[in-house]
Short mmCIF file of C-alpha atoms and ligand atoms in Angstrom, two decimals:
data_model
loop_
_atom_site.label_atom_id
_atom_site.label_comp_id
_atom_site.label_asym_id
_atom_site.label_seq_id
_atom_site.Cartn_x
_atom_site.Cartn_y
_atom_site.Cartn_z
CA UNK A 279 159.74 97.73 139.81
CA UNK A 280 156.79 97.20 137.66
CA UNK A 281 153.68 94.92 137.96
CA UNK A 282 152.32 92.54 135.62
CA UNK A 283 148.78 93.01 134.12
CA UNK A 284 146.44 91.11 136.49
CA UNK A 285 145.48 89.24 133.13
CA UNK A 286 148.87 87.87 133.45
CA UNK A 287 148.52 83.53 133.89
CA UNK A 288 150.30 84.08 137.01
CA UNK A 289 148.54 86.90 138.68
CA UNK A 290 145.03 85.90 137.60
CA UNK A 291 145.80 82.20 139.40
CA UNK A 292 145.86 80.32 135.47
CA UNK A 293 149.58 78.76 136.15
CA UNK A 294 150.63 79.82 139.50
CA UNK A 295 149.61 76.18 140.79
CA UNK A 296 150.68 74.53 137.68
CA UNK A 297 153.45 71.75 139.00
CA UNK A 298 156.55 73.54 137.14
CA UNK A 299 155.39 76.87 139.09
CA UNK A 300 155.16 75.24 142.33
CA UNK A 301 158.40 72.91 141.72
CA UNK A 302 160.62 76.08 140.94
CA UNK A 303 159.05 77.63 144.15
CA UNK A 304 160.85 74.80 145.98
CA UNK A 305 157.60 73.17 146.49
CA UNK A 306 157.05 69.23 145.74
CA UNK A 307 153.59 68.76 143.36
CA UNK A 308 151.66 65.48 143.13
CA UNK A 309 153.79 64.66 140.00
CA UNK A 310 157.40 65.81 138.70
CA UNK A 311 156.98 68.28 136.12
CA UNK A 312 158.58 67.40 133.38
CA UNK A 313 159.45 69.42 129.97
CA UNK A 314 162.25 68.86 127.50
CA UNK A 315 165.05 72.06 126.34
CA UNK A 316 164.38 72.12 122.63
CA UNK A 317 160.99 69.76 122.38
CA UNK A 318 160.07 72.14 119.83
CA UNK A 319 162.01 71.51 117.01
CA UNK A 320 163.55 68.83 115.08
CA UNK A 321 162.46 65.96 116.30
CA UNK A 322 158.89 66.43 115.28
CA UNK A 323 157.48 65.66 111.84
CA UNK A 324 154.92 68.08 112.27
CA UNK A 325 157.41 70.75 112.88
CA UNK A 326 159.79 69.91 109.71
CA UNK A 327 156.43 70.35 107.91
CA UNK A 328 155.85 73.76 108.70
CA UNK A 329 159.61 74.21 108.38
CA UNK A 330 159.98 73.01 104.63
CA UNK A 331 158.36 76.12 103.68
CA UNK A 332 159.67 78.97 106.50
CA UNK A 333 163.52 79.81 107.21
CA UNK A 334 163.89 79.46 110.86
CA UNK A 335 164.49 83.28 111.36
CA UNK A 336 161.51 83.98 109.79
CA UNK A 337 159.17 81.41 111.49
CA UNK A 338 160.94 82.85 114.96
CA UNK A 339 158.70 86.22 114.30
CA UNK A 340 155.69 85.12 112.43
CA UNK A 341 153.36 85.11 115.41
CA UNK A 342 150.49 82.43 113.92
CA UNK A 343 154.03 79.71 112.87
CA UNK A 344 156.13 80.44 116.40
CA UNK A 345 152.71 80.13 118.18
CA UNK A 346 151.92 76.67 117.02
CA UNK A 347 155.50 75.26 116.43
CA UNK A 348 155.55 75.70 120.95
CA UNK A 349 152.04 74.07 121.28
CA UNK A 350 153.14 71.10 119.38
CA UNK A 351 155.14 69.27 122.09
CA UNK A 352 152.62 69.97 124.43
CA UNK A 353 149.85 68.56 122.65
CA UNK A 354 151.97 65.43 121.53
CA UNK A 355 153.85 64.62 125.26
CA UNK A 356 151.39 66.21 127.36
CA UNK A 357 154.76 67.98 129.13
CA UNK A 358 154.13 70.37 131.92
CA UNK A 359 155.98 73.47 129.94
CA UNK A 360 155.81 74.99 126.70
CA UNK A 361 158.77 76.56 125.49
CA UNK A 362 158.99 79.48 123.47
CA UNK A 363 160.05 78.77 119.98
CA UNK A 364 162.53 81.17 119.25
CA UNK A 365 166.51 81.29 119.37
CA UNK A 366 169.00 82.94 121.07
CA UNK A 367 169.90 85.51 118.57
CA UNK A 368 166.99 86.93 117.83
CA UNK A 369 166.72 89.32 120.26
CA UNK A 370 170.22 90.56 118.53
CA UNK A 371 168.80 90.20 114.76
CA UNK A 372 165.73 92.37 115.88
CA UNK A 373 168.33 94.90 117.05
CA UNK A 374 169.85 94.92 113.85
CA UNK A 375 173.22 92.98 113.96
CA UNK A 376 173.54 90.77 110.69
CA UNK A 377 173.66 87.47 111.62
CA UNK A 378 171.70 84.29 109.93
CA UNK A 379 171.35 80.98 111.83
CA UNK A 380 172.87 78.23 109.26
CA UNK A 381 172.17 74.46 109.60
CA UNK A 382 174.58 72.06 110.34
CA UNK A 383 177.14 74.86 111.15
CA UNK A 384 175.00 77.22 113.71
CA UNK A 385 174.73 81.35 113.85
CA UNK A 386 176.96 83.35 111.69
CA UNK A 387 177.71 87.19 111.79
CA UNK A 388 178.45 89.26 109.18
CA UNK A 389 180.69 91.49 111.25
CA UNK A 390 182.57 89.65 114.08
CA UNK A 391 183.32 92.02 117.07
CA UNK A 392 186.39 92.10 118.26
CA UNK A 393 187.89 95.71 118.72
CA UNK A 394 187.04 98.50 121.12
CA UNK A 395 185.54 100.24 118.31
CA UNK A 396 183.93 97.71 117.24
CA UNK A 397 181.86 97.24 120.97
CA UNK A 398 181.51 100.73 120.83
CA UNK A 399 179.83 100.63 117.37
CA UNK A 400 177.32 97.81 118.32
CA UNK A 401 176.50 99.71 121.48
CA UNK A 402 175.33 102.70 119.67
CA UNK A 403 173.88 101.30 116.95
CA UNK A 404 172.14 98.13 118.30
CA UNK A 405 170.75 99.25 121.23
CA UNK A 406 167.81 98.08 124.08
CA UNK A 407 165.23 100.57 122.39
CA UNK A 408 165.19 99.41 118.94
CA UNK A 409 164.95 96.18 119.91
CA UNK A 410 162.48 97.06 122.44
CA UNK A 411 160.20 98.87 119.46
CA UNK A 412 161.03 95.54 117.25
CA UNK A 413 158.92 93.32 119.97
CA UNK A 414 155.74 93.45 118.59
CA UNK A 415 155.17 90.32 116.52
CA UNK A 416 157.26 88.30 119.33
CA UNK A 417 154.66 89.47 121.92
CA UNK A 418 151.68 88.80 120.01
CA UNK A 419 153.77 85.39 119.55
CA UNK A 420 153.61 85.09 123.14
CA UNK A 421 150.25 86.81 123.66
CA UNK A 422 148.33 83.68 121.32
CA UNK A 423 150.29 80.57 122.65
CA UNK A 424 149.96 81.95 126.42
CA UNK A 425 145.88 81.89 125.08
CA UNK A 426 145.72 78.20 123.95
CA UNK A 427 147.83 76.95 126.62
CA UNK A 428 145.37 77.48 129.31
CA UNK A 429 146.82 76.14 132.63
CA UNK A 430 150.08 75.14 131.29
CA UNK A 431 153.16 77.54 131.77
CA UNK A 432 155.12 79.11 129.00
CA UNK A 433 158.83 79.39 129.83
CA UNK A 434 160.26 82.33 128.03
CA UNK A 435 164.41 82.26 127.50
CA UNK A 436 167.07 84.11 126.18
CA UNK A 437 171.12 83.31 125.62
CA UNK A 438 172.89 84.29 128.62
CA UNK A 439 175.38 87.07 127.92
CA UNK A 440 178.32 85.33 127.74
CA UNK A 441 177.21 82.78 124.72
CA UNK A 442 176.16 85.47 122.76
CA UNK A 443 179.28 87.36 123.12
CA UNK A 444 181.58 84.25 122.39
CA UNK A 445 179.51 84.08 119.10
CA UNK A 446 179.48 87.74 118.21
CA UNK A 447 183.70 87.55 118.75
CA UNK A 448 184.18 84.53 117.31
CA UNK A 449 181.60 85.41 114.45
CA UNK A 450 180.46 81.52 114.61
CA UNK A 451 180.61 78.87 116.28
CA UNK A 452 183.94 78.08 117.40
CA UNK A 453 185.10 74.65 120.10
CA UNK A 454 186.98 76.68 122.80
CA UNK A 455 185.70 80.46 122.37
CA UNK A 456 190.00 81.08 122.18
CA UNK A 457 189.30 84.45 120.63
CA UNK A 458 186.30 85.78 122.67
CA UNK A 459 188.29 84.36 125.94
CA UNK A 460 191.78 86.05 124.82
CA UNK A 461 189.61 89.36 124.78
CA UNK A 462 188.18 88.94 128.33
CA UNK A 463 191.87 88.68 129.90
CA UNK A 464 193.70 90.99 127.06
CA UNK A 465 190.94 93.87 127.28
CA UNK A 466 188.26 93.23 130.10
CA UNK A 467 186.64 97.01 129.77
CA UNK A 468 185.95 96.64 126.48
CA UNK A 469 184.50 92.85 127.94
CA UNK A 470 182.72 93.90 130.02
CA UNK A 471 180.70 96.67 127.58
CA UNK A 472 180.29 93.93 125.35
CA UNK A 473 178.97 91.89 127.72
CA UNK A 474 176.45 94.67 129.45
CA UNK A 475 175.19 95.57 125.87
CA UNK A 476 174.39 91.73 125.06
CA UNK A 477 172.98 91.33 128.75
CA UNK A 478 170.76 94.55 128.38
CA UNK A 479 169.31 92.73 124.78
CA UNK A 480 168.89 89.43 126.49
CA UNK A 481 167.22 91.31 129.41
CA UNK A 482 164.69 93.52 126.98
CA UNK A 483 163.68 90.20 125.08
CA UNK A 484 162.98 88.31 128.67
CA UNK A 485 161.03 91.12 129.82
CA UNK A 486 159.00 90.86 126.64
CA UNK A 487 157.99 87.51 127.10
CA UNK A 488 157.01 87.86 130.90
CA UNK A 489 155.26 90.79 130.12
CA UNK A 490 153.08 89.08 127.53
CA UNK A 491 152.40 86.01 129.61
CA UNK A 492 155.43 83.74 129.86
CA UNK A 493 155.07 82.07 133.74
CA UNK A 494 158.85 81.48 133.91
CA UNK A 495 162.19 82.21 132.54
CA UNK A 496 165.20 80.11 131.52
CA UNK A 497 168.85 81.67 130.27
CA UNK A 498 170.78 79.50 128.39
CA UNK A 499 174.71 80.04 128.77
CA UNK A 500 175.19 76.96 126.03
CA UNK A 501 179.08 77.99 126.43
CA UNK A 502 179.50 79.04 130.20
CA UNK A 503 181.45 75.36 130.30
CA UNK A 504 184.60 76.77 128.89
CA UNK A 505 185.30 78.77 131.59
CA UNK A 506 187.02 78.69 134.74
CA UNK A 507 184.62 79.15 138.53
CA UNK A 508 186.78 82.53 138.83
CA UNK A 509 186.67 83.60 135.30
CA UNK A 510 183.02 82.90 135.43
CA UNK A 511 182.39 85.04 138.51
CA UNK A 512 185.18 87.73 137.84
CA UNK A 513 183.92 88.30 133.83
CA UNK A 514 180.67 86.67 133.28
CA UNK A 515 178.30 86.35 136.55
CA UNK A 516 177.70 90.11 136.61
CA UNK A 517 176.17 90.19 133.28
CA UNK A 518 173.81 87.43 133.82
CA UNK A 519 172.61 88.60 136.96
CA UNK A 520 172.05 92.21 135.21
CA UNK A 521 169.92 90.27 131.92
CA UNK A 522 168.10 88.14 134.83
CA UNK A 523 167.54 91.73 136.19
CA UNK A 524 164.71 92.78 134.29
CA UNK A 525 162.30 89.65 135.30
CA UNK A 526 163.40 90.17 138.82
CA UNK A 527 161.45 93.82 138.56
CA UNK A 528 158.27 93.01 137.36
CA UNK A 529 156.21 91.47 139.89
CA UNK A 530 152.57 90.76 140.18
CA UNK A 531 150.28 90.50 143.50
CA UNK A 532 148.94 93.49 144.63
CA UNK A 533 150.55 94.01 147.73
CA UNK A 534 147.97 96.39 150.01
CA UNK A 535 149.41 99.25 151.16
CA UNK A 536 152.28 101.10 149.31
CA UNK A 537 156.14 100.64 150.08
CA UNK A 538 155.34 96.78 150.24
CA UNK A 539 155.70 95.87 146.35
CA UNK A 540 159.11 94.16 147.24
CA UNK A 541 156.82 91.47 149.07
CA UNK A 542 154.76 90.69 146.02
CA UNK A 543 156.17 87.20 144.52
CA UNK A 544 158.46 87.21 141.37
CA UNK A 545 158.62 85.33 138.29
CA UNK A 546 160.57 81.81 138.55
CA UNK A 547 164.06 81.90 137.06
CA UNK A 548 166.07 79.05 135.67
CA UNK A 549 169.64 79.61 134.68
CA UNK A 550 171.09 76.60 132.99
CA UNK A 551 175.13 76.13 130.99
CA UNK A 552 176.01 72.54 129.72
CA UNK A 553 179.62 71.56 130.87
CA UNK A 554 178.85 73.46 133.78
CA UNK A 555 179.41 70.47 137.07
CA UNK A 556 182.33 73.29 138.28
CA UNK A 557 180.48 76.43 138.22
CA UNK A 558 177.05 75.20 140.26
CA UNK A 559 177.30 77.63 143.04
CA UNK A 560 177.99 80.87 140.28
CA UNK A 561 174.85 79.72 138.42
CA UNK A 562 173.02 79.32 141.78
CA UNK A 563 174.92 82.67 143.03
CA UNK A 564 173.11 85.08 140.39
CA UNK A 565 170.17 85.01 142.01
CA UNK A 566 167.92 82.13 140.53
CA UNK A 567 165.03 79.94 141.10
CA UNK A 568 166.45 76.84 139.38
CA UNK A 569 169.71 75.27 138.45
CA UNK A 570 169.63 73.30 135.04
CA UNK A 571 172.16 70.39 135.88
CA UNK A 572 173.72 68.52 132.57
CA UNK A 573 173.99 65.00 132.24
CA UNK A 574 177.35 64.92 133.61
CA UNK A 575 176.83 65.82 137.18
CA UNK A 576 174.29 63.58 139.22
CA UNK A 577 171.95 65.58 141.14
CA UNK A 578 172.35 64.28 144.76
CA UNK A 579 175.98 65.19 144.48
CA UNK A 580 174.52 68.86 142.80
CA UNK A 581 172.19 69.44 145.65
CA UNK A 582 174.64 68.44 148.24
CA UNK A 583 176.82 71.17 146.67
CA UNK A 584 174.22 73.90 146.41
CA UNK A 585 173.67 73.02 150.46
CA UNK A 586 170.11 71.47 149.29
CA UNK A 587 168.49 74.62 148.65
CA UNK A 588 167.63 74.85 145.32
CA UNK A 589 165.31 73.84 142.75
CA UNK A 590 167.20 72.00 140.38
CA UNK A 591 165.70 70.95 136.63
CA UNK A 592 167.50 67.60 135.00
CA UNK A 593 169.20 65.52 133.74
CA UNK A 594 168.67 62.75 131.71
CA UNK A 595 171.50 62.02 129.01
CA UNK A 596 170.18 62.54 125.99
CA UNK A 597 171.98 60.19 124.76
CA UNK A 598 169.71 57.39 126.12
CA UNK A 599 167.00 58.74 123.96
CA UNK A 600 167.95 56.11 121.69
CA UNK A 601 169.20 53.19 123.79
CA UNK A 602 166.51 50.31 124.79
CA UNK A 603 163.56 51.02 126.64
CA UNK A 604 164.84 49.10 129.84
CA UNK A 605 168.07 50.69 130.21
CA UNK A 606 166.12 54.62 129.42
CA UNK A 607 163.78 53.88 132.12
CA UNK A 608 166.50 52.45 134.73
CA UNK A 609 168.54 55.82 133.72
CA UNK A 610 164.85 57.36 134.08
CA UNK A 611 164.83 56.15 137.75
CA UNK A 612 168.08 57.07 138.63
CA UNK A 613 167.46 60.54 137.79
CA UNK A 614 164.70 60.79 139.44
CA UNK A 615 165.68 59.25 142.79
CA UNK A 616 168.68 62.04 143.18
CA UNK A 617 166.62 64.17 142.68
CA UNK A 618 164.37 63.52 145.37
CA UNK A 619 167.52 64.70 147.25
CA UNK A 620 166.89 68.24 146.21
CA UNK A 621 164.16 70.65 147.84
CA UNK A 622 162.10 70.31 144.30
CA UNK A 623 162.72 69.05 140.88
CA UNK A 624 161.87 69.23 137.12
CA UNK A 625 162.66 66.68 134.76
CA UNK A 626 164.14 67.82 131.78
CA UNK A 627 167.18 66.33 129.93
CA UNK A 628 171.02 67.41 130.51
CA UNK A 629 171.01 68.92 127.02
CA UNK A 630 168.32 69.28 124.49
CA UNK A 631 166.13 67.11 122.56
CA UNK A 632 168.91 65.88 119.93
CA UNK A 633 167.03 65.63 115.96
CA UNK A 634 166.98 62.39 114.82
CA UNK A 635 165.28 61.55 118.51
CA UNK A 636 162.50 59.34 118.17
CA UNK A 637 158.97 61.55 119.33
CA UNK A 638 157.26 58.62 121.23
CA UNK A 639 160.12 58.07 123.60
CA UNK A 640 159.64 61.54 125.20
CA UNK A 641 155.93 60.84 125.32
CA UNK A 642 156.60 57.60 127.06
CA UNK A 643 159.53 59.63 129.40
CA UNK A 644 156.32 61.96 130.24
CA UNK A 645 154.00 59.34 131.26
CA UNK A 646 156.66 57.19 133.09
CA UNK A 647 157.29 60.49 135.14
CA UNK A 648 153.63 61.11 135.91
CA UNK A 649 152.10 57.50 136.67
CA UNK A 650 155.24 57.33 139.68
O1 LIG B 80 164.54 74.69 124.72
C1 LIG B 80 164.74 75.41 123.70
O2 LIG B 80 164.00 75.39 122.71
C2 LIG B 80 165.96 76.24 123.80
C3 LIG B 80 166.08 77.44 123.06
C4 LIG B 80 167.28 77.48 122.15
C5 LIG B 80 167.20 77.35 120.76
N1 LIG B 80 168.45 77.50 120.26
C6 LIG B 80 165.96 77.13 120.04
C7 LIG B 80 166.01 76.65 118.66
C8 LIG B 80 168.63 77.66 122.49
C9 LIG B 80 169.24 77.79 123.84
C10 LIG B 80 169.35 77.68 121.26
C11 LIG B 80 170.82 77.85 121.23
C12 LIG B 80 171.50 77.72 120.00
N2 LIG B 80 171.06 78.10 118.77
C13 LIG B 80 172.80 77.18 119.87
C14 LIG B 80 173.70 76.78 121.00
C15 LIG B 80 173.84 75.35 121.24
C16 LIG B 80 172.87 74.78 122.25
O3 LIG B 80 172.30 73.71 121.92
O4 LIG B 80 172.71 75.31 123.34
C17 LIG B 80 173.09 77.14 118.50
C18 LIG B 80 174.32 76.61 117.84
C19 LIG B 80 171.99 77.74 117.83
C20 LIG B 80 171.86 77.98 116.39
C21 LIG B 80 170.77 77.33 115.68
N3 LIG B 80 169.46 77.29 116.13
C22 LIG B 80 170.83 76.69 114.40
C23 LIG B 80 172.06 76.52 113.57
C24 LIG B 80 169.53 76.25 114.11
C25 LIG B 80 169.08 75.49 112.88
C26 LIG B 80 168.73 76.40 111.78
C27 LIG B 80 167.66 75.85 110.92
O5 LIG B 80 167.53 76.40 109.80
O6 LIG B 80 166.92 74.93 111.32
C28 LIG B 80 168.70 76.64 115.19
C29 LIG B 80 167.27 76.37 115.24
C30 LIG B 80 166.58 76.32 116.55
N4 LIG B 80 166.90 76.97 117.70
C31 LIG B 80 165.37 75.61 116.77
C32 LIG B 80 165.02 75.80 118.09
C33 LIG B 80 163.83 75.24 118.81
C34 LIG B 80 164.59 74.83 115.73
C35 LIG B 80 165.23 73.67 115.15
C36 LIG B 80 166.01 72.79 116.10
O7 LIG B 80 165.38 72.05 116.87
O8 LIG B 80 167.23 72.93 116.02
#
C-alpha cells in the first residue's frame, strides 16, 4: 500500500467534495454530476484544430497538446469531469509493441499475438518497467491539467485487459473477437498470461495518473459485450480486478497510528463495457465504485439487479444527440428519474460522444442536468 502526496487534489481537500467524488462515494450532491466518455475529441472544432497539425499518438504524449485538448470540454460544457486525453493503447505503445491508431478503421499491430511464444515474447520484452520509465511526459500531462482544473476532478482510464488483448490477437479491430475468443477456450494458460501482462500495463498507466493527480479512475472493456457472464468471470474478471489493483493500493489520509492505513479512503473506481446489460454483477463483482450502464439497459432495472448498492454512471443514447430538442430532453428525464433509483448517479452517455455530434447540445445536456 502506498499513499498519495498530500498535494494530491484529493488528499489536500481540492476535489474530494467535488459532486463526481461524492456521487461515486454513493453520496447524492446538490446537482448530478455530469461528464461525457470521449468529450474530448471529435466533436470539437477547437480540438480538430490542434489535431490538423499532431497525429493522435503523438498529441497523446506531448504534455502542453494532451493538457489542453482535456480542458477543452470543461471550459466549453462546464461538465463536472475532465477526462484524460489519451487512448487505450498507449500504455502498450510506450511499452514498445508496434501498433498505430488509424482513422476510420481503429488500432492496428504490427505483430498480432496469437501463439504461446508469441505471449511469451511480449511478456519479456514489453514489460511493466519500461513502461513504467516511459511515464514521464504522461505525468507531467497529468501534473499541468490536474493544475488548471482547480476543483474539478480528472478521471484517469485505461482499456480493461480483455479489449486490449482481443486487439493484440486479432491485430485490429475485428466484430466478434472469433480469434482472440477461440484462444481463451483452445489455450486458456497462455490466456490468461496474456491477459495478466496487458492487466499489469493497464494497471502501471492507472497508477500513473492517480499518482500525478487524477481524482478517479475509469476502465474501459469497449469489448467485454461479446462474452458470455461465465466466460467473463471464468477468463476475464480476474484480470480486471488485478489492473484495478494498483489504484486500490495507493491511498491517501493519514490514518494516526500505524497498522490502520487500510482505513484511509481509496480512489473512486468506475468500470464500464458497452453491450454489457448481462454481465452487471461481474463488472460490479471486481471490486468497483461505479458501474457505467450503456444505453441499452435502463437503470432502475440495473440498480434493482446490483441489489441498489452501487453508484451507477449513465446512460443517455447517444444516438439522441441528434434528434429534436424535445424528444433529447424527455430521453434526458427518463434517464435521470431511474436513476434516482440507484444509491448515487453520474450522467454520462451509454457510449461516447459520437463525431459529427453537435457541441452545444452537450452544453445544453449540462445545464438541463444542473438547473433540476
Ligand atoms: O472518454 C474517453 O475519452 C475514453 C477514452 C478512450 C479513447 N479511446 C480516447 C480517444 C477509449 C476507451 C478509447 C477506445 C478506443 N480507441 C477504441 C474502442 C472503441 C470504443 O469506443 O470504446 C478504438 C477503436 C480506439 C482507436 C482510436 N482512438 C482511433 C482509431 C482513433 C482515431 C485516430 C485519429 O487519428 O484521430 C482514436 C482517437 C481517440 N481516442 C480520441 C480520444 C479522445 C481522439 C479522437 C476521437 O474523439 O476519436
Amino acid at each position: 500500500m502506498n499513499f498519495l502526496p498530500a498535494s494530491h487534489p484529493l488528499a489536500d481537500g481540492r476535489t474530494s467534495d467535488a459532486p463526481l467524488i461524492r456521487a461515486l462515494r454513493g453520496d447524492r450532491p446538490e446537482r448530478v454530476p455530469v461528464w461525457f466518455m470521449r468529450q474530448a475529441g471529435r466533436s470539437l472544432p477547437e480540438y480538430r484544430a490542434i489535431r490538423a497539425d499532431h497525429r493522435m499518438l503523438d498529441a497523446c504524449v506531448n504534455p502542453e497538446l494532451a493538457s489542453e485538448i482535456t480542458l477543452q470540454p470543461v471550459r466549453r460544457h462546464g461538465v463536472d469531469a475532465a477526462v484524460f486525453f489519451s487512448d487505450i493503447v498507449v500504455p502498450m505503445r510506450l511499452a514498445g509493441v508496434e501498433v498505430d491508431l488509424v482513422a476510420g478503421r481503429g488500432p492496428v499491430f504490427a505483430h498480432p499475438v496469437r501463439t504461446a511464444a508469441d505471449v511469451a515474447r511480449c511478456r519479456a520484452e514489453f514489460t511493466a518497467d519500461r513502461l513504467r520509465d516511459a511515464l514521464d511526459q504522461v505525468r507531467e500531462a497529468v501534473r499541468l491539467t490536474v493544475a488548471r482544473l482547480g476543483g474539478t476532478p480528472l478521471v484517469g482510464f485505461a482499456g480493461a485487459p480483455f479489449t486490449l488483448a482481443a486487439y493484440l490477437v486479432e491485430g485490429g479491430p475485428s466484430r466478434d473477437h472469433l480469434r482472440a475468443r477461440t484462444l481463451m477456450h483452445s489455450d486458456p494458460e497462455t490466456w490468461r498470461e496474456l491477459l495478466e501482462w496487458a492487466a499489469d500495463l493497464s494497471g502501471v498507466f492507472l497508477e500513473a495518473q492517480v499518482e500525478a493527480g487524477a481524482s478517479a479512475v475509469q476502465l474501459f472493456d469497449s469489448w467485454a459485450g461479446s462474452l458470455s457472464a461465465t466466460d467473463y468471470r471464468e477468463h476475464v474478471a480476474p484480470a480486471s480486478r488485478r489492473t484495478l489493483d494498483a489504484v486500490r493500493g495507493l491511498r491517501f489520509g493519514h490514518p494516526l497510528r500505524e497498522g490502520y492505513a487500510a482505513h484511509a479512503a481509496t480512489v473512486p473506481m468506475i468500470h464500464f463495457a458497452v453491450g454489457s446489460g448481462h454481465l452487471l454483477e461481474e463488472l460490479a463483482g471486481v471490486g468497483v465504485s461505479a458501474v457505467g450502464v450503456d444505453w441499452r439497459t435502463p437503470l432502475d432495472e440495473a440498480s434493482r439487479r446490483l441489489g441498489d448498492t452501487v453508484t451507477l454512471q449513465g446512460n443517455l443514447d447517444p444516438a439522441y444527440l441528434g434528434a429534436p430538442p424535445e424528444q433529447l430532453e424527455e430521453h434526458l428525464e427518463d434517464v435521470l428519474r431511474r436513476g434516482s433509483r440507484a444509491p448515487a448517479h453520474v450522467l454520462n452517455l451509454g457510449h461516447g460522444v459520437p463525431p459529427e455530434t453537435d457541441p452545444a447540445v452537450l452544453t445544453r445536456i449540462v445545464e438541463l442536468a444542473h438547473a433540476r
